[in-house]
XYZ file of C-alpha atoms in Angstrom:
337
model
C -87.652 -5.090 47.271
C -88.850 -6.492 50.564
C -92.098 -5.289 52.096
C -90.447 -2.584 54.179
C -88.550 -1.138 51.206
C -91.703 -1.287 49.090
C -93.851 0.718 51.512
C -91.078 3.229 52.229
C -90.654 3.819 48.488
C -94.310 4.834 48.237
C -94.012 7.046 51.317
C -90.995 8.742 49.722
C -92.930 9.233 46.463
C -90.664 6.818 44.615
C -91.801 3.980 42.347
C -91.719 0.575 44.101
C -91.216 -2.741 42.303
C -94.968 -3.295 42.713
C -97.902 -1.975 44.723
C -97.716 -2.638 48.493
C -100.561 -4.433 50.280
C -101.245 -4.314 54.029
C -103.929 -3.267 56.505
C -104.301 0.029 58.380
C -106.690 -1.817 60.702
C -106.878 -5.334 62.120
C -106.332 -8.140 59.599
C -106.599 -11.143 61.964
C -109.072 -13.896 61.077
C -110.133 -17.196 62.642
C -108.438 -19.077 59.805
C -105.127 -17.293 60.482
C -105.511 -18.067 64.196
C -105.794 -21.753 63.370
C -102.770 -21.639 61.077
C -100.498 -20.019 63.692
C -102.231 -21.653 66.717
C -102.816 -18.367 68.539
C -106.331 -17.352 69.556
C -108.552 -14.664 71.086
C -109.080 -13.568 73.827
C -105.353 -14.057 74.641
C -104.465 -12.209 71.422
C -105.972 -9.047 72.894
C -104.245 -9.327 76.268
C -100.901 -11.173 76.009
C -97.998 -9.699 74.047
C -96.567 -13.011 72.827
C -99.938 -14.202 71.463
C -100.721 -10.763 69.997
C -97.415 -10.762 68.090
C -97.945 -14.328 66.877
C -101.354 -13.409 65.447
C -100.053 -10.214 63.831
C -97.216 -12.122 62.149
C -99.806 -14.131 60.196
C -100.419 -11.053 58.023
C -96.874 -11.632 56.696
C -96.329 -15.372 57.010
C -99.822 -16.503 55.899
C -101.060 -13.635 53.705
C -97.817 -12.123 52.400
C -98.764 -8.556 53.413
C -96.016 -5.909 53.444
C -96.611 -4.903 57.082
C -97.781 -6.440 60.348
C -100.182 -4.577 62.642
C -101.282 -4.607 66.282
C -103.645 -4.386 68.158
C -106.954 -5.916 66.996
C -109.510 -3.947 69.044
C -110.195 -0.339 70.140
C -110.109 -0.700 73.928
C -106.520 -0.032 75.105
C -106.584 3.739 75.736
C -110.194 3.800 76.941
C -109.637 1.047 79.528
C -106.477 2.774 80.797
C -108.562 5.959 81.227
C -111.187 4.214 83.353
C -113.619 2.497 80.971
C -114.682 -1.078 81.700
C -113.492 -3.812 79.322
C -116.267 -5.851 77.690
C -115.030 -9.275 76.516
C -115.961 -10.417 73.024
C -118.868 -12.828 72.762
C -118.470 -16.309 71.390
C -119.580 -16.376 67.760
C -119.454 -18.893 64.935
C -115.789 -19.636 64.342
C -114.403 -18.328 67.632
C -114.236 -15.413 70.071
C -115.670 -12.019 69.030
C -114.015 -8.597 69.234
C -114.055 -6.939 72.703
C -115.476 -3.483 73.338
C -116.305 -1.018 76.109
C -118.944 -1.875 78.734
C -121.699 0.481 79.906
C -122.030 2.722 81.815
C -119.179 5.092 80.874
C -116.955 6.500 83.635
C -117.921 10.154 83.057
C -120.869 12.454 82.431
C -120.620 15.599 80.319
C -120.259 17.976 83.315
C -117.444 15.915 84.879
C -113.743 16.727 84.619
C -111.837 13.803 83.052
C -108.534 12.767 84.638
C -105.373 11.665 82.826
C -103.587 9.157 85.092
C -99.827 9.539 85.577
C -99.418 5.756 85.314
C -101.330 5.588 82.001
C -98.746 3.420 80.202
C -98.816 0.749 82.927
C -102.605 0.381 82.942
C -104.767 -2.373 81.424
C -103.117 -4.331 78.622
C -100.935 -1.463 77.357
C -97.682 -3.094 78.622
C -98.589 -6.236 76.626
C -99.213 -4.177 73.466
C -95.780 -2.572 73.858
C -94.279 -6.040 74.359
C -95.961 -7.263 71.136
C -94.404 -4.416 69.121
C -90.951 -5.248 70.524
C -91.396 -8.898 69.499
C -92.565 -7.962 65.989
C -89.639 -5.587 65.523
C -87.206 -8.309 66.517
C -88.899 -11.030 64.422
C -89.587 -9.228 61.111
C -88.594 -5.573 61.528
C -85.947 -5.823 58.793
C -88.364 -7.329 56.277
C -91.765 -5.705 56.745
C -93.018 -2.575 58.475
C -94.389 -2.740 62.003
C -97.633 -0.756 62.193
C -98.967 0.159 65.645
C -102.533 1.327 66.104
C -103.895 4.079 68.314
C -107.430 5.443 68.615
C -108.311 9.004 67.619
C -109.332 11.698 70.121
C -113.032 11.855 69.245
C -113.496 8.092 69.516
C -111.741 7.868 72.897
C -113.839 10.803 74.136
C -116.896 8.880 72.944
C -115.876 5.892 75.065
C -115.440 8.116 78.136
C -118.908 9.684 77.685
C -120.795 7.063 75.650
C -121.890 7.584 72.069
C -125.323 9.170 72.531
C -124.279 11.870 75.079
C -121.270 12.961 73.029
C -123.239 13.067 69.794
C -125.978 15.180 71.448
C -123.321 17.465 72.929
C -121.900 18.215 69.476
C -125.100 20.213 68.879
C -126.052 21.460 72.358
C -122.771 21.991 74.242
C -119.717 21.376 72.029
C -117.301 23.197 74.367
C -118.050 20.662 77.115
C -116.449 17.981 74.914
C -113.087 19.784 74.779
C -111.728 18.568 78.167
C -112.418 15.000 77.035
C -110.673 15.603 73.702
C -107.686 17.029 75.594
C -107.332 13.869 77.694
C -108.039 11.595 74.716
C -105.407 13.280 72.523
C -102.834 13.043 75.300
C -103.597 9.346 75.792
C -103.258 8.468 72.107
C -100.111 10.545 71.653
C -98.450 9.099 74.751
C -99.255 5.577 73.595
C -97.966 6.311 70.085
C -94.620 7.556 71.439
C -94.245 4.448 73.608
C -95.004 2.199 70.628
C -92.447 4.059 68.490
C -89.849 3.605 71.252
C -90.708 -0.125 71.171
C -90.045 -0.311 67.413
C -93.165 0.798 65.525
C -92.376 2.170 62.038
C -95.816 3.668 61.349
C -98.648 4.831 63.608
C -102.154 4.075 62.338
C -104.861 6.177 63.972
C -108.464 4.925 63.802
C -111.157 7.507 64.616
C -114.419 5.724 63.952
C -116.711 8.108 65.862
C -115.430 11.077 63.835
C -117.098 9.634 60.717
C -119.523 11.935 58.845
C -121.980 9.062 59.229
C -122.063 9.949 62.980
C -121.112 13.624 63.356
C -121.595 16.666 61.124
C -118.600 17.649 58.968
C -118.654 21.036 60.748
C -118.129 19.235 64.078
C -115.066 17.478 62.677
C -113.628 20.781 61.440
C -114.468 22.820 64.580
C -113.761 20.229 67.296
C -111.715 17.242 66.169
C -109.301 18.710 63.610
C -107.378 20.784 66.186
C -106.695 17.757 68.409
C -105.836 15.426 65.537
C -103.338 17.975 64.178
C -101.795 18.397 67.620
C -101.438 14.632 67.926
C -99.819 14.116 64.535
C -97.479 17.091 65.056
C -96.089 15.246 68.098
C -95.555 11.903 66.292
C -92.324 11.764 64.294
C -92.891 8.651 62.170
C -95.267 8.289 59.194
C -98.928 8.468 60.208
C -102.018 6.773 58.728
C -105.435 8.308 59.421
C -108.443 6.010 59.066
C -111.996 7.289 59.516
C -114.812 4.884 58.641
C -117.504 5.363 56.024
C -117.927 7.975 53.327
C -115.527 10.759 54.337
C -116.030 12.906 51.234
C -117.454 15.716 53.408
C -114.339 15.931 55.620
C -111.527 14.549 53.469
C -110.142 18.031 52.796
C -109.604 18.534 56.553
C -108.294 14.983 56.995
C -105.577 16.023 54.575
C -104.691 18.956 56.847
C -104.071 16.810 59.958
C -100.454 15.980 59.117
C -101.279 12.410 58.087
C -98.925 10.919 55.489
C -101.462 8.286 54.408
C -105.271 8.447 54.313
C -106.962 5.051 54.641
C -110.268 5.146 52.748
C -113.226 2.824 52.564
C -114.591 2.328 49.016
C -117.650 4.394 50.068
C -115.329 7.419 49.888
C -114.044 8.843 46.608
C -110.293 8.431 46.144
C -110.502 10.820 43.191
C -112.088 13.503 45.397
C -109.466 12.879 48.106
C -106.721 13.471 45.558
C -108.410 16.630 44.312
C -108.945 18.040 47.816
C -105.682 16.907 49.465
C -103.162 17.395 46.656
C -100.397 15.157 45.310
C -98.380 14.597 48.504
C -100.949 12.531 50.442
C -100.671 8.747 49.930
C -104.044 6.991 49.499
C -104.624 3.447 50.718
C -107.762 1.330 50.513
C -109.400 -1.392 48.513
C -112.584 -3.377 48.811
C -115.372 -3.218 51.384
C -114.533 -5.541 54.254
C -118.146 -6.561 55.007
C -119.961 -6.705 51.671
C -117.027 -7.938 49.570
C -114.067 -9.403 51.488
C -116.255 -11.234 54.008
C -119.291 -12.138 51.882
C -118.128 -12.504 48.265
C -115.634 -14.659 46.382
C -112.041 -14.055 45.287
C -113.025 -12.966 41.750
C -115.280 -10.238 43.173
C -112.439 -9.134 45.448
C -110.067 -8.913 42.477
C -112.539 -6.747 40.534
C -113.058 -4.456 43.537
C -109.310 -4.037 43.993
C -108.824 -3.152 40.329
C -111.572 -0.509 40.582
C -109.900 1.048 43.642
C -106.522 1.154 41.903
C -108.122 2.778 38.847
C -109.562 5.434 41.169
C -106.096 6.336 42.507
C -105.367 4.031 45.446
C -101.573 3.643 45.900
C -101.479 1.047 48.708
C -103.929 -1.837 48.400
C -105.629 -2.614 51.725
C -108.847 -3.883 53.231
C -111.187 -0.883 53.382
C -111.535 -1.179 57.183
C -110.907 -3.795 59.890
C -111.180 -7.311 58.466
C -114.101 -9.378 59.796
C -112.587 -12.361 61.680
C -114.598 -14.826 59.585
C -113.180 -13.518 56.274
C -111.944 -16.333 53.957
C -108.162 -16.458 53.514
C -108.482 -16.851 49.728
C -110.147 -13.422 49.532
C -107.250 -11.768 51.376
C -104.739 -13.623 49.206
C -106.591 -12.309 46.135
C -105.727 -8.771 47.263
C -102.016 -9.628 47.361
C -102.311 -11.245 43.943
C -103.730 -8.011 42.479
C -101.050 -5.914 44.203
C -98.315 -8.109 42.671
C -99.735 -7.366 39.219
C -99.288 -3.582 39.635
């Protein structure tokens, strides 16, 4: 089987020749950038460079899918947030973010621009997906990332105001979730038209480590379900941290795959979500993949597989300074299962 056939077998609840391995989040590192001679910040803003960096997940690491983009700014910038370039750090350029102040306050009415898909670097992201589809679309899956409604709403309002509003005025967040869901869904459809095989939705601010599980159920679940209902390719849902308190509702969103960090219990996810949901995950990206050695990575991967993980993956976005040998160790474990 090639990588594409392998992942599709798992999605169709068939037995692949061996366990697939790829990332639901960014897998680009400084070492990969050197190997393919494509660097940040251009990799965040130019389609050709973005595609070249994403290809390294296949050509350098041997992953079963390639994935763009590598930051969480595309929708927010197109909705009016200010782009904050990544700082220079040891090894290269850091990951960009959203600059303060945010464009809206809680009593404002957010606006969805009619020219959303032409704003910021979105046209370059669409171009990158087209390049990836042409280059490796027959061999490995093309995964395109969008950002979840609650996280985009958090960028429009800033983290502290939206987190306070979840307790004091939750209904005031709804107009922002409406616009955020529309933005992510519109982007997902454009990326599918460009050739994306899977949509991976990251919703970091919806983590139980930031908002109460009740807030996820009462506010975010409705918009995430609406978004996934409108996307007609397989969907991955990734929420950071220990999601044990919300995993039952994550399983009700319409996601085909739940991407879990090792802080969360894969056994509990299986119990709460039933047999149809595919579970992906692996080792902690900060404390293990980035900081430990390949033997520790191998042991962490084996523990995740024993807990019920079906697709081996970094637990979250890979730190750009992560050693290549640690990522290769993940593939090695996957090949043994």
